[in-house]
């Protein structure tokens, strides 16, 4: 039985060019729209994109706690959409002493990636 080949990782990636954790991304030269995922051109104005780095701080846009088991992950898992201070909105895991939903607007900082390769934030 052949195993289908997996495509490229669809998650935002950490930049290897920064001494502190930052997300590799792009910005539109025309409208300055920030992106954390590759694209051939700006999805808003079709302008050209230039390399950028985002993070490490931002505020929670929304969060949830997953309490169901997922392959390779042990519940509970805290997830949050984070509006980076200088960039796009990204989804990541949140490391915290308590496993509770975060409040909208709460500050978090990118601390790296989880062992599974997910963006990992910590509460400030």
PDB file of C-alpha atoms in Angstrom:
ATOM      1  CA  UNK A   1       0.000   0.000   0.000  1.00  0.00           C
ATOM      2  CA  UNK A   2       1.427   3.396  -1.006  1.00  0.00           C
ATOM      3  CA  UNK A   3       1.207   6.295   1.406  1.00  0.00           C
ATOM      4  CA  UNK A   4       0.240   9.548  -0.320  1.00  0.00           C
ATOM      5  CA  UNK A   5       2.917  12.227  -0.193  1.00  0.00           C
ATOM      6  CA  UNK A   6       2.152  15.137   2.084  1.00  0.00           C
ATOM      7  CA  UNK A   7       2.219  18.618   0.596  1.00  0.00           C
ATOM      8  CA  UNK A   8       4.041  21.592   2.069  1.00  0.00           C
ATOM      9  CA  UNK A   9       3.254  22.500   5.668  1.00  0.00           C
ATOM     10  CA  UNK A  10       0.324  24.976   5.552  1.00  0.00           C
ATOM     11  CA  UNK A  11       1.116  26.563   8.932  1.00  0.00           C
ATOM     12  CA  UNK A  12       2.984  29.843   9.363  1.00  0.00           C
ATOM     13  CA  UNK A  13       6.701  29.215   9.857  1.00  0.00           C
ATOM     14  CA  UNK A  14       9.248  30.702  12.229  1.00  0.00           C
ATOM     15  CA  UNK A  15      11.942  32.861  10.675  1.00  0.00           C
ATOM     16  CA  UNK A  16      15.471  31.506  10.902  1.00  0.00           C
ATOM     17  CA  UNK A  17      16.923  35.030  10.430  1.00  0.00           C
ATOM     18  CA  UNK A  18      15.948  36.430  13.835  1.00  0.00           C
ATOM     19  CA  UNK A  19      17.568  35.976  17.264  1.00  0.00           C
ATOM     20  CA  UNK A  20      14.090  36.195  18.868  1.00  0.00           C
ATOM     21  CA  UNK A  21      11.091  34.163  17.686  1.00  0.00           C
ATOM     22  CA  UNK A  22       9.439  35.842  14.701  1.00  0.00           C
ATOM     23  CA  UNK A  23       7.155  34.576  11.983  1.00  0.00           C
ATOM     24  CA  UNK A  24       8.342  34.489   8.386  1.00  0.00           C
ATOM     25  CA  UNK A  25       5.964  36.498   6.231  1.00  0.00           C
ATOM     26  CA  UNK A  26       5.325  38.980   3.454  1.00  0.00           C
ATOM     27  CA  UNK A  27       3.948  42.493   3.032  1.00  0.00           C
ATOM     28  CA  UNK A  28       2.315  44.123   0.006  1.00  0.00           C
ATOM     29  CA  UNK A  29       4.368  46.960  -1.473  1.00  0.00           C
ATOM     30  CA  UNK A  30       1.195  48.767  -2.571  1.00  0.00           C
ATOM     31  CA  UNK A  31      -1.358  48.503   0.252  1.00  0.00           C
ATOM     32  CA  UNK A  32       0.941  47.186   3.042  1.00  0.00           C
ATOM     33  CA  UNK A  33      -1.320  44.193   3.782  1.00  0.00           C
ATOM     34  CA  UNK A  34       0.608  41.701   5.983  1.00  0.00           C
ATOM     35  CA  UNK A  35       0.650  37.956   5.235  1.00  0.00           C
ATOM     36  CA  UNK A  36       1.925  34.980   7.217  1.00  0.00           C
ATOM     37  CA  UNK A  37       1.346  32.462   4.419  1.00  0.00           C
ATOM     38  CA  UNK A  38       2.912  32.511   0.961  1.00  0.00           C
ATOM     39  CA  UNK A  39       0.907  33.889  -1.952  1.00  0.00           C
ATOM     40  CA  UNK A  40       1.757  34.873  -5.543  1.00  0.00           C
ATOM     41  CA  UNK A  41       0.493  38.450  -4.971  1.00  0.00           C
ATOM     42  CA  UNK A  42      -1.487  40.496  -2.457  1.00  0.00           C
ATOM     43  CA  UNK A  43      -4.982  39.014  -2.016  1.00  0.00           C
ATOM     44  CA  UNK A  44      -6.439  42.534  -1.573  1.00  0.00           C
ATOM     45  CA  UNK A  45      -4.906  44.625  -4.362  1.00  0.00           C
ATOM     46  CA  UNK A  46      -2.770  42.130  -6.354  1.00  0.00           C
ATOM     47  CA  UNK A  47       0.376  44.127  -5.544  1.00  0.00           C
ATOM     48  CA  UNK A  48       3.836  42.577  -5.344  1.00  0.00           C
ATOM     49  CA  UNK A  49       4.913  41.025  -2.031  1.00  0.00           C
ATOM     50  CA  UNK A  50       8.188  41.542  -0.170  1.00  0.00           C
ATOM     51  CA  UNK A  51       9.715  39.417   2.585  1.00  0.00           C
ATOM     52  CA  UNK A  52       8.918  40.462   6.162  1.00  0.00           C
ATOM     53  CA  UNK A  53       9.053  39.140   9.723  1.00  0.00           C
ATOM     54  CA  UNK A  54       6.234  39.412  12.263  1.00  0.00           C
ATOM     55  CA  UNK A  55       6.030  39.307  16.036  1.00  0.00           C
ATOM     56  CA  UNK A  56       6.804  38.447  18.667  1.00  0.00           C
ATOM     57  CA  UNK A  57       3.962  40.183  20.586  1.00  0.00           C
ATOM     58  CA  UNK A  58       0.282  40.547  19.930  1.00  0.00           C
ATOM     59  CA  UNK A  59      -3.176  40.460  21.404  1.00  0.00           C
ATOM     60  CA  UNK A  60      -5.754  37.696  21.484  1.00  0.00           C
ATOM     61  CA  UNK A  61      -8.526  38.085  18.929  1.00  0.00           C
ATOM     62  CA  UNK A  62     -10.285  34.864  19.996  1.00  0.00           C
ATOM     63  CA  UNK A  63      -9.428  31.697  21.927  1.00  0.00           C
ATOM     64  CA  UNK A  64     -10.750  28.272  22.783  1.00  0.00           C
ATOM     65  CA  UNK A  65      -9.791  25.171  24.731  1.00  0.00           C
ATOM     66  CA  UNK A  66      -9.966  21.819  22.938  1.00  0.00           C
ATOM     67  CA  UNK A  67     -10.829  18.999  25.308  1.00  0.00           C
ATOM     68  CA  UNK A  68     -11.095  16.201  22.746  1.00  0.00           C
ATOM     69  CA  UNK A  69      -8.139  14.000  21.817  1.00  0.00           C
ATOM     70  CA  UNK A  70      -6.474  14.601  18.463  1.00  0.00           C
ATOM     71  CA  UNK A  71      -3.828  12.365  16.885  1.00  0.00           C
ATOM     72  CA  UNK A  72      -0.450  13.191  18.418  1.00  0.00           C
ATOM     73  CA  UNK A  73      -1.875  15.756  20.847  1.00  0.00           C
ATOM     74  CA  UNK A  74      -3.003  15.381  24.456  1.00  0.00           C
ATOM     75  CA  UNK A  75      -5.979  17.453  25.619  1.00  0.00           C
ATOM     76  CA  UNK A  76      -6.667  19.995  26.895  1.00  0.00           C
ATOM     77  CA  UNK A  77      -5.117  22.298  24.285  1.00  0.00           C
ATOM     78  CA  UNK A  78      -5.439  26.065  24.414  1.00  0.00           C
ATOM     79  CA  UNK A  79      -5.595  27.751  20.992  1.00  0.00           C
ATOM     80  CA  UNK A  80      -5.799  31.427  20.138  1.00  0.00           C
ATOM     81  CA  UNK A  81      -6.000  33.646  17.109  1.00  0.00           C
ATOM     82  CA  UNK A  82      -3.454  36.389  17.731  1.00  0.00           C
ATOM     83  CA  UNK A  83      -3.329  39.781  16.048  1.00  0.00           C
ATOM     84  CA  UNK A  84       0.401  40.437  15.899  1.00  0.00           C
ATOM     85  CA  UNK A  85       1.300  44.031  16.794  1.00  0.00           C
ATOM     86  CA  UNK A  86       2.965  44.710  13.479  1.00  0.00           C
ATOM     87  CA  UNK A  87       1.492  42.004  11.287  1.00  0.00           C
ATOM     88  CA  UNK A  88      -1.205  39.509  10.417  1.00  0.00           C
ATOM     89  CA  UNK A  89      -3.569  37.398  12.511  1.00  0.00           C
ATOM     90  CA  UNK A  90      -2.236  33.874  13.154  1.00  0.00           C
ATOM     91  CA  UNK A  91      -3.460  30.748  14.938  1.00  0.00           C
ATOM     92  CA  UNK A  92      -1.246  29.221  17.597  1.00  0.00           C
ATOM     93  CA  UNK A  93      -1.122  27.163  20.758  1.00  0.00           C
ATOM     94  CA  UNK A  94      -0.853  28.968  24.086  1.00  0.00           C
ATOM     95  CA  UNK A  95       1.300  27.810  26.970  1.00  0.00           C
ATOM     96  CA  UNK A  96      -0.123  28.870  30.320  1.00  0.00           C
ATOM     97  CA  UNK A  97      -0.197  27.686  33.929  1.00  0.00           C
ATOM     98  CA  UNK A  98      -3.982  27.382  33.712  1.00  0.00           C
ATOM     99  CA  UNK A  99      -5.962  25.986  30.811  1.00  0.00           C
ATOM    100  CA  UNK A 100      -8.734  28.529  30.380  1.00  0.00           C
ATOM    101  CA  UNK A 101      -9.916  30.615  27.465  1.00  0.00           C
ATOM    102  CA  UNK A 102      -8.027  33.858  27.149  1.00  0.00           C
ATOM    103  CA  UNK A 103      -9.839  37.175  27.123  1.00  0.00           C
ATOM    104  CA  UNK A 104     -10.068  39.184  23.906  1.00  0.00           C
ATOM    105  CA  UNK A 105      -7.280  41.767  23.961  1.00  0.00           C
ATOM    106  CA  UNK A 106      -5.078  39.801  26.369  1.00  0.00           C
ATOM    107  CA  UNK A 107      -1.374  40.113  25.526  1.00  0.00           C
ATOM    108  CA  UNK A 108       0.675  37.110  24.393  1.00  0.00           C
ATOM    109  CA  UNK A 109       4.225  36.648  23.112  1.00  0.00           C
ATOM    110  CA  UNK A 110       5.538  34.205  20.525  1.00  0.00           C
ATOM    111  CA  UNK A 111       8.003  31.895  22.271  1.00  0.00           C
ATOM    112  CA  UNK A 112       8.741  29.466  19.428  1.00  0.00           C
ATOM    113  CA  UNK A 113       7.143  26.334  18.058  1.00  0.00           C
ATOM    114  CA  UNK A 114       5.655  23.313  19.787  1.00  0.00           C
ATOM    115  CA  UNK A 115       7.307  19.897  19.277  1.00  0.00           C
ATOM    116  CA  UNK A 116       4.612  19.270  16.643  1.00  0.00           C
ATOM    117  CA  UNK A 117       5.566  22.432  14.726  1.00  0.00           C
ATOM    118  CA  UNK A 118       2.658  24.667  15.787  1.00  0.00           C
ATOM    119  CA  UNK A 119       3.266  28.313  16.698  1.00  0.00           C
ATOM    120  CA  UNK A 120       3.546  28.581  20.480  1.00  0.00           C
ATOM    121  CA  UNK A 121       2.569  31.688  22.449  1.00  0.00           C
ATOM    122  CA  UNK A 122       2.786  32.420  26.171  1.00  0.00           C
ATOM    123  CA  UNK A 123       0.697  34.848  28.190  1.00  0.00           C
ATOM    124  CA  UNK A 124       2.482  38.051  29.234  1.00  0.00           C
TER     125      UNK A 124
END
